[in-house]
Tab-separated table of N, CA and C in Angstrom:
chain	number	residue	atom	x	y	z
A	1	MET	N	91.109	159.800	114.157
A	1	MET	CA	90.890	159.281	115.302
A	1	MET	C	91.501	157.959	115.523
A	2	PRO	N	92.331	157.834	116.321
A	2	PRO	CA	93.403	156.411	116.477
A	2	PRO	C	92.444	155.359	117.102
A	3	LEU	N	92.435	153.895	116.501
A	3	LEU	CA	91.878	152.970	117.054
A	3	LEU	C	91.895	152.585	118.544
A	4	ASP	N	91.282	152.297	119.222
A	4	ASP	CA	91.403	151.787	120.466
A	4	ASP	C	92.203	150.304	120.619
A	5	TYR	N	92.907	149.852	121.537
A	5	TYR	CA	93.419	148.395	121.581
A	5	TYR	C	92.501	147.056	121.230
A	6	GLN	N	91.411	147.186	121.709
A	6	GLN	CA	90.493	146.055	121.274
A	6	GLN	C	90.323	146.208	120.057
A	7	THR	N	90.060	147.277	119.594
A	7	THR	CA	89.464	147.279	118.004
A	7	THR	C	90.737	146.676	117.181
A	8	LEU	N	92.034	147.058	117.549
A	8	LEU	CA	92.876	146.580	116.825
A	8	LEU	C	93.372	145.033	117.053
A	9	VAL	N	93.152	144.240	118.343
A	9	VAL	CA	93.324	143.054	118.695
A	9	VAL	C	92.037	142.524	117.984
A	10	ALA	N	90.764	142.886	117.928
A	10	ALA	CA	89.816	141.985	117.185
A	10	ALA	C	90.026	142.112	115.726
A	11	SER	N	90.571	143.436	115.151
A	11	SER	CA	90.997	143.362	113.609
A	11	SER	C	91.951	142.241	113.391
A	12	ASN	N	93.007	141.994	114.295
A	12	ASN	CA	93.951	140.900	114.141
A	12	ASN	C	93.591	140.188	114.033
A	13	LEU	N	92.557	139.401	114.904
A	13	LEU	CA	92.044	138.254	115.049
A	13	LEU	C	91.303	137.691	113.716
A	14	ILE	N	90.683	138.913	113.309
A	14	ILE	CA	89.650	138.594	111.784
A	14	ILE	C	90.607	138.585	110.694
A	15	LEU	N	91.738	139.393	110.681
A	15	LEU	CA	92.672	138.958	109.371
A	15	LEU	C	93.563	137.754	109.436
A	16	GLN	N	93.675	137.208	110.763
A	16	GLN	CA	94.715	135.841	110.628
A	16	GLN	C	93.219	134.849	110.637
A	17	LEU	N	91.855	135.026	110.641
A	17	LEU	CA	90.985	134.032	110.151
A	17	LEU	C	91.053	134.117	108.736
A	18	ILE	N	91.085	135.243	108.094
A	18	ILE	CA	91.073	135.390	106.618
A	18	ILE	C	92.386	134.882	106.318
A	19	LEU	N	93.480	135.346	106.701
A	19	LEU	CA	94.773	134.480	106.078
A	19	LEU	C	94.721	132.717	106.025
A	20	ALA	N	94.218	132.430	107.215
A	20	ALA	CA	94.068	130.876	107.300
A	20	ALA	C	93.050	130.443	106.281
A	21	ALA	N	92.016	131.151	105.819
A	21	ALA	CA	91.437	130.644	104.803
A	21	ALA	C	91.793	130.932	103.503
A	22	ALA	N	93.042	131.780	103.420
A	22	ALA	CA	93.650	131.899	102.189
A	22	ALA	C	94.783	130.935	101.927
A	23	LEU	N	95.122	130.235	103.429
A	23	LEU	CA	96.225	129.053	103.300
A	23	LEU	C	95.535	127.984	102.852
A	24	GLY	N	94.448	127.643	103.351
A	24	GLY	CA	93.525	126.511	102.874
A	24	GLY	C	93.450	126.780	101.465
A	25	PHE	N	92.578	128.119	100.997
A	25	PHE	CA	92.441	127.715	99.699
A	25	PHE	C	93.609	127.560	98.807
A	26	ALA	N	94.860	127.623	99.109
A	26	ALA	CA	96.474	128.127	98.299
A	26	ALA	C	96.424	126.323	98.231
A	27	VAL	N	96.489	125.576	99.616
A	27	VAL	CA	96.752	124.050	99.540
A	27	VAL	C	95.628	123.612	98.313
A	28	PHE	N	94.237	123.855	98.477
A	28	PHE	CA	93.235	123.538	97.457
A	28	PHE	C	93.959	123.879	95.915
A	29	LEU	N	94.202	125.087	95.606
A	29	LEU	CA	94.442	125.274	94.328
A	29	LEU	C	95.978	124.576	94.146
A	30	ALA	N	96.847	124.123	95.261
A	30	ALA	CA	97.955	123.270	94.790
A	30	ALA	C	97.480	121.743	94.396
A	31	LYS	N	96.638	121.591	95.214
A	31	LYS	CA	95.944	120.098	94.665
A	31	LYS	C	95.244	119.942	93.436
A	32	LYS	N	94.801	120.777	93.022
A	32	LYS	CA	94.379	121.288	91.951
A	32	LYS	C	95.479	121.514	90.504
A	33	LYS	N	96.457	121.448	91.143
A	33	LYS	CA	97.540	121.815	90.060
A	33	LYS	C	97.442	123.273	89.455
A	34	ASN	N	97.010	124.029	90.177
A	34	ASN	CA	96.821	125.332	89.449
A	34	ASN	C	98.037	126.343	90.354
A	35	PHE	N	99.202	126.060	90.114
A	35	PHE	CA	100.344	126.624	90.981
A	35	PHE	C	100.506	127.773	90.643
A	36	GLN	N	100.111	128.495	89.333
A	36	GLN	CA	100.343	130.040	89.501
A	36	GLN	C	99.433	130.521	90.125
A	37	LYS	N	98.415	130.294	90.351
A	37	LYS	CA	97.241	131.162	91.335
A	37	LYS	C	97.574	130.620	92.837
A	38	HIS	N	98.206	129.352	92.621
A	38	HIS	CA	98.663	128.895	94.192
A	38	HIS	C	99.884	130.011	94.762
A	39	CYS	N	100.731	130.206	93.885
A	39	CYS	CA	101.706	131.029	94.233
A	39	CYS	C	101.277	132.485	94.351
A	40	LEU	N	100.601	133.002	93.598
A	40	LEU	CA	99.874	134.500	93.788
A	40	LEU	C	99.268	134.612	95.230
A	41	VAL	N	98.346	133.310	95.619
A	41	VAL	CA	97.568	133.426	96.624
A	41	VAL	C	98.434	133.482	97.896
A	42	LEU	N	99.304	132.894	97.777
A	42	LEU	CA	100.685	132.671	99.028
A	42	LEU	C	101.275	133.753	99.124
A	43	ARG	N	101.854	134.624	97.984
A	43	ARG	CA	102.590	135.773	97.781
A	43	ARG	C	101.845	136.892	98.524
A	44	LEU	N	100.350	137.227	98.177
A	44	LEU	CA	99.660	138.100	98.764
A	44	LEU	C	99.484	137.826	100.380
A	45	ALA	N	99.301	136.551	100.526
A	45	ALA	CA	99.044	136.245	102.200
A	45	ALA	C	100.345	136.422	102.897
A	46	VAL	N	101.434	135.845	102.734
A	46	VAL	CA	102.594	136.256	103.386
A	46	VAL	C	103.174	137.574	103.288
A	47	THR	N	102.990	138.566	102.585
A	47	THR	CA	102.715	139.807	102.818
A	47	THR	C	102.272	140.571	103.280
A	48	ALA	N	100.965	140.011	103.067
A	48	ALA	CA	99.671	140.715	104.229
A	48	ALA	C	100.218	140.463	105.523
A	49	GLN	N	100.766	139.138	106.015
A	49	GLN	CA	101.020	138.705	107.376
A	49	GLN	C	102.153	139.492	107.847
A	50	ILE	N	103.140	139.704	106.944
A	50	ILE	CA	104.348	140.590	107.490
A	50	ILE	C	104.012	141.958	107.834
A	51	MET	N	103.003	142.438	106.991
A	51	MET	CA	102.517	143.946	107.291
A	51	MET	C	101.475	143.743	108.659
A	52	ILE	N	100.916	142.844	108.833
A	52	ILE	CA	100.146	142.709	110.275
A	52	ILE	C	101.234	142.549	111.481
A	53	VAL	N	102.013	141.698	111.302
A	53	VAL	CA	102.998	141.496	112.272
A	53	VAL	C	103.823	142.822	112.719
A	54	LEU	N	104.172	143.542	111.656
A	54	LEU	CA	104.659	144.611	112.076
A	54	LEU	C	103.883	145.864	112.302
A	55	ALA	N	102.624	145.835	111.913
A	55	ALA	CA	101.468	146.958	112.726
A	55	ALA	C	101.114	146.586	113.595
A	56	LEU	N	100.772	145.329	114.091
A	56	LEU	CA	99.925	144.665	115.037
A	56	LEU	C	100.742	143.882	116.230
A	57	MET	N	101.288	142.956	115.523
A	57	MET	CA	101.715	142.090	116.736
A	57	MET	C	103.170	142.173	117.115
A	58	SER	N	104.106	143.246	116.459
A	58	SER	CA	105.222	143.111	117.100
A	58	SER	C	105.039	144.681	118.401
A	59	PRO	N	104.429	145.411	118.186
A	59	PRO	CA	103.912	146.071	119.338
A	59	PRO	C	103.396	145.399	120.567
A	60	ALA	N	102.722	144.383	120.241
A	60	ALA	CA	101.710	143.739	121.498
A	60	ALA	C	102.852	142.831	121.777
A	61	MET	N	103.699	142.249	121.041
A	61	MET	CA	104.695	141.153	121.912
A	61	MET	C	105.852	142.011	122.874
A	62	ALA	N	105.885	143.152	122.342
A	62	ALA	CA	107.017	144.067	123.226
A	62	ALA	C	106.490	144.282	124.376
A	63	LEU	N	104.989	144.466	124.483
A	63	LEU	CA	104.568	145.015	125.878
A	63	LEU	C	104.588	143.588	126.513
A	64	ILE	N	104.197	142.350	125.909
A	64	ILE	CA	104.355	141.203	126.977
A	64	ILE	C	105.533	140.763	127.302
A	65	LEU	N	106.606	140.968	126.608
A	65	LEU	CA	107.956	140.732	126.881
A	65	LEU	C	108.890	141.806	127.607
A	66	VAL	N	108.103	142.752	128.160
A	66	VAL	CA	108.597	144.065	128.889
A	66	VAL	C	109.809	143.073	129.869
A	67	PRO	N	110.996	143.761	130.092
A	67	PRO	CA	112.110	143.228	130.862
A	67	PRO	C	111.315	143.573	132.286
A	68	GLY	N	111.810	142.920	133.156
A	68	GLY	CA	111.221	142.996	134.699
A	68	GLY	C	109.929	142.182	134.817
A	69	ARG	N	109.183	141.936	133.824
A	69	ARG	CA	107.950	140.886	133.523
A	69	ARG	C	108.273	139.502	134.420
A	70	PRO	N	107.628	139.158	135.039
A	70	PRO	CA	108.102	137.481	135.413
A	70	PRO	C	107.971	136.720	134.128
A	71	ASN	N	109.102	135.960	134.327
A	71	ASN	CA	109.341	134.952	132.928
A	71	ASN	C	108.409	133.648	133.376
A	72	GLY	N	108.148	132.953	132.293
A	72	GLY	CA	107.229	131.755	132.368
A	72	GLY	C	107.009	131.130	131.208
A	73	LEU	N	106.001	130.044	131.622
A	73	LEU	CA	105.453	129.350	130.077
A	73	LEU	C	105.001	130.019	129.187
A	74	PHE	N	103.907	131.640	129.671
A	74	PHE	CA	103.149	132.122	128.837
A	74	PHE	C	104.245	132.854	127.594
A	75	GLN	N	105.392	133.351	128.242
A	75	GLN	CA	106.532	134.059	127.595
A	75	GLN	C	106.996	133.086	126.815
A	76	ALA	N	107.644	132.053	127.036
A	76	ALA	CA	108.374	131.025	125.984
A	76	ALA	C	106.860	130.641	125.151
A	77	GLU	N	105.427	130.717	125.202
A	77	GLU	CA	104.785	130.294	124.112
A	77	GLU	C	104.702	131.478	123.121
A	78	VAL	N	104.997	132.778	123.760
A	78	VAL	CA	104.923	133.962	122.788
A	78	VAL	C	106.117	133.848	122.120
A	79	LEU	N	107.213	133.424	122.556
A	79	LEU	CA	108.427	133.441	121.740
A	79	LEU	C	108.610	132.263	120.807
A	80	LEU	N	108.118	131.404	121.011
A	80	LEU	CA	107.883	130.135	120.430
A	80	LEU	C	106.733	130.555	119.061
A	81	HIS	N	105.872	131.156	119.548
A	81	HIS	CA	104.807	131.650	118.113
A	81	HIS	C	105.665	132.473	117.480
A	82	HIS	N	106.537	133.413	117.863
A	82	HIS	CA	107.289	134.218	117.046
A	82	HIS	C	108.159	133.416	116.323
A	83	GLY	N	109.068	132.567	116.834
A	83	GLY	CA	109.937	132.106	116.163
A	83	GLY	C	109.500	130.688	115.075
A	84	LEU	N	108.138	130.471	115.153
A	84	LEU	CA	107.722	129.669	114.112
A	84	LEU	C	107.384	130.555	113.063
A	85	GLY	N	106.524	131.804	113.275
A	85	GLY	CA	106.212	132.898	112.226
A	85	GLY	C	107.412	133.394	111.565
A	86	LEU	N	108.789	133.450	112.054
A	86	LEU	CA	109.912	133.758	111.593
A	86	LEU	C	110.573	132.797	110.527
A	87	ALA	N	110.275	131.387	111.115
A	87	ALA	CA	110.825	130.311	110.126
A	87	ALA	C	109.724	130.144	109.260
A	88	VAL	N	108.632	130.454	109.125
A	88	VAL	CA	107.669	130.386	107.954
A	88	VAL	C	108.109	131.509	106.679
A	89	VAL	N	108.271	132.780	107.226
A	89	VAL	CA	108.583	133.774	106.580
A	89	VAL	C	110.186	133.562	105.602
A	90	LEU	N	111.227	132.990	106.382
A	90	LEU	CA	112.340	132.302	105.894
A	90	LEU	C	112.114	131.365	104.705
A	91	LEU	N	111.438	130.447	105.195
A	91	LEU	CA	110.921	129.177	104.154
A	91	LEU	C	110.562	129.903	102.886
A	92	TRP	N	109.417	130.839	102.872
A	92	TRP	CA	108.734	131.387	102.210
A	92	TRP	C	110.066	132.436	100.885
A	93	ILE	N	110.801	133.127	101.827
A	93	ILE	CA	111.913	133.737	101.086
A	93	ILE	C	112.468	132.734	100.389
A	94	TYR	N	113.219	131.617	100.816
A	94	TYR	CA	113.584	130.598	100.326
A	94	TYR	C	113.131	129.812	98.892
A	95	ILE	N	112.020	129.593	99.120
A	95	ILE	CA	110.962	128.908	98.067
A	95	ILE	C	110.997	129.640	96.915
A	96	ASN	N	110.572	131.256	97.474
A	96	ASN	CA	110.477	132.080	96.211
A	96	ASN	C	111.777	132.456	95.433
A	97	LEU	N	112.986	132.350	96.212
A	97	LEU	CA	114.355	132.775	95.587
A	97	LEU	C	114.587	131.316	94.900
A	98	VAL	N	114.222	130.276	95.277
A	98	VAL	CA	114.486	128.884	94.332
A	98	VAL	C	113.695	128.979	93.081
A	99	TYR	N	112.577	129.566	93.223
A	99	TYR	CA	111.540	129.518	91.919
A	99	TYR	C	111.957	130.636	91.162
A	100	LEU	N	112.403	131.785	91.803
A	100	LEU	CA	113.378	132.687	90.651
A	100	LEU	C	114.352	132.694	90.347
A	101	GLY	N	115.022	131.484	90.247
A	101	GLY	CA	116.343	130.976	89.841
A	101	GLY	C	117.550	131.889	90.615
A	102	ARG	N	117.043	132.145	91.489
A	102	ARG	CA	118.365	132.975	92.248
A	102	ARG	C	118.884	132.533	93.226
A	103	LEU	N	118.417	131.027	93.597
A	103	LEU	CA	119.199	130.359	94.745
A	103	LEU	C	119.122	128.685	94.131
A	104	LYS	N	119.741	128.212	94.613
A	104	LYS	CA	119.897	126.785	93.945
A	104	LYS	C	119.273	125.853	95.303
A	105	ASP	N	118.493	124.997	94.903
A	105	ASP	CA	117.367	123.933	95.447
A	105	ASP	C	118.361	123.269	96.291
A	106	ARG	N	118.220	123.615	97.793
A	106	ARG	CA	119.180	122.665	98.635
A	106	ARG	C	118.005	121.980	99.413
A	107	LEU	N	116.903	121.922	99.661
A	107	LEU	CA	115.968	121.174	100.140
A	107	LEU	C	114.897	121.211	99.151
A	108	ALA	N	114.311	119.765	99.327
A	108	ALA	CA	113.132	119.516	98.588
A	108	ALA	C	111.865	120.324	98.350
A	109	THR	N	111.882	121.147	97.131
A	109	THR	CA	110.825	122.140	97.511
A	109	THR	C	109.381	121.832	97.829
A	110	ARG	N	108.930	120.950	97.765
A	110	ARG	CA	107.464	120.045	98.056
A	110	ARG	C	107.538	120.314	99.545
A	111	ARG	N	108.803	119.660	100.141
A	111	ARG	CA	108.761	119.666	101.177
A	111	ARG	C	109.202	121.011	101.988
A	112	ALA	N	109.772	121.717	101.579
A	112	ALA	CA	109.637	123.241	102.279
A	112	ALA	C	108.748	123.852	102.249
A	113	MET	N	107.826	123.595	101.201
A	113	MET	CA	106.297	124.452	101.250
A	113	MET	C	105.692	123.731	102.034
A	114	GLN	N	105.568	122.136	102.478
A	114	GLN	CA	104.786	121.535	103.468
A	114	GLN	C	105.352	121.837	104.836
A	115	ALA	N	106.592	122.017	105.116
A	115	ALA	CA	106.777	122.441	106.068
A	115	ALA	C	106.490	124.108	106.759
A	116	ALA	N	106.733	124.819	105.563
A	116	ALA	CA	106.202	126.108	105.648
A	116	ALA	C	104.434	126.251	106.430
A	117	ALA	N	103.917	125.804	105.488
A	117	ALA	CA	102.613	125.373	105.812
A	117	ALA	C	102.141	124.730	107.354
A	118	GLY	N	103.004	123.933	107.716
A	118	GLY	CA	102.714	123.534	108.823
A	118	GLY	C	103.091	124.034	109.966
A	119	LEU	N	104.411	125.181	109.668
A	119	LEU	CA	104.687	125.678	110.947
A	119	LEU	C	103.811	127.077	110.928
A	120	TRP	N	102.980	127.255	109.697
A	120	TRP	CA	102.287	128.558	109.988
A	120	TRP	C	100.873	127.936	110.512
A	121	VAL	N	100.557	127.013	110.304
A	121	VAL	CA	99.556	126.484	111.082
A	121	VAL	C	99.721	125.933	112.508
A	122	ALA	N	100.978	125.706	112.698
A	122	ALA	CA	101.102	125.659	114.466
A	122	ALA	C	101.368	127.239	115.061
A	123	SER	N	102.125	127.990	113.968
A	123	SER	CA	101.823	129.548	114.901
A	123	SER	C	100.494	129.966	115.074
A	124	LEU	N	99.874	129.828	114.083
A	124	LEU	CA	98.474	130.088	114.040
A	124	LEU	C	97.694	129.718	115.069
A	125	ILE	N	97.516	128.568	115.251
A	125	ILE	CA	97.327	127.677	116.701
A	125	ILE	C	97.582	128.450	118.066
A	126	LEU	N	98.948	128.550	118.152
A	126	LEU	CA	99.366	129.089	119.197
A	126	LEU	C	99.149	130.433	119.507
A	127	GLY	N	98.986	131.208	118.258
A	127	GLY	CA	98.640	132.461	118.349
A	127	GLY	C	97.102	132.672	118.945
A	128	PHE	N	96.593	131.814	118.476
A	128	PHE	CA	94.621	131.649	119.091
A	128	PHE	C	94.954	131.465	120.371
A	129	HIS	N	95.502	130.515	121.023
A	129	HIS	CA	95.688	130.200	122.160
A	129	HIS	C	96.247	131.510	123.229
A	130	ILE	N	97.434	132.348	122.491
A	130	ILE	CA	97.664	133.364	123.228
A	130	ILE	C	96.613	134.173	123.161
A	131	TYR	N	95.980	134.558	122.395
A	131	TYR	CA	94.728	135.579	122.441
A	131	TYR	C	93.934	135.023	123.473
A	132	LEU	N	93.296	133.796	123.522
A	132	LEU	CA	92.533	133.213	124.585
A	132	LEU	C	93.039	133.313	125.770
A	133	LYS	N	94.361	133.544	125.971
A	133	LYS	CA	94.754	133.608	127.193
A	133	LYS	C	94.769	134.848	127.888
A	134	LEU	N	94.888	135.957	126.909
A	134	LEU	CA	95.222	137.282	127.204
A	134	LEU	C	93.862	137.893	127.305
A	135	TYR	N	92.832	137.419	126.855
A	135	TYR	CA	91.592	137.944	126.483
A	135	TYR	C	90.221	137.137	127.280
A	136	TYR	N	90.187	136.000	127.649
A	136	TYR	CA	89.215	135.241	128.199
A	136	TYR	C	89.697	134.225	129.367
């Protein structure tokens, strides 16, 4: 039996809260200098986020950005949310390639990590705002 749309939306919201907690925990681990667990938590969290985007968010975004719908600030907000999320994934890939020795470090790694965390938080806040606009 397929899940209804509201169940999928609620599931996504709950998953995003869990991922936000994972991000906070990863920051805590980094401050405690437990980098091995920090990396593991973030690799799992970003992988889960990518799967959630593909399974839940992309179909929803396609409905919001349907051609012929009036353009406006809401669509710009959705596109900004999407762009910030893509930037997080690209930074995550870059950081992992640097740590695996596959890519030369061109950015200060700590700054790249801080940027990824900041962009993730900004995207999360925008995502919550989009959710509130759509459902309340």
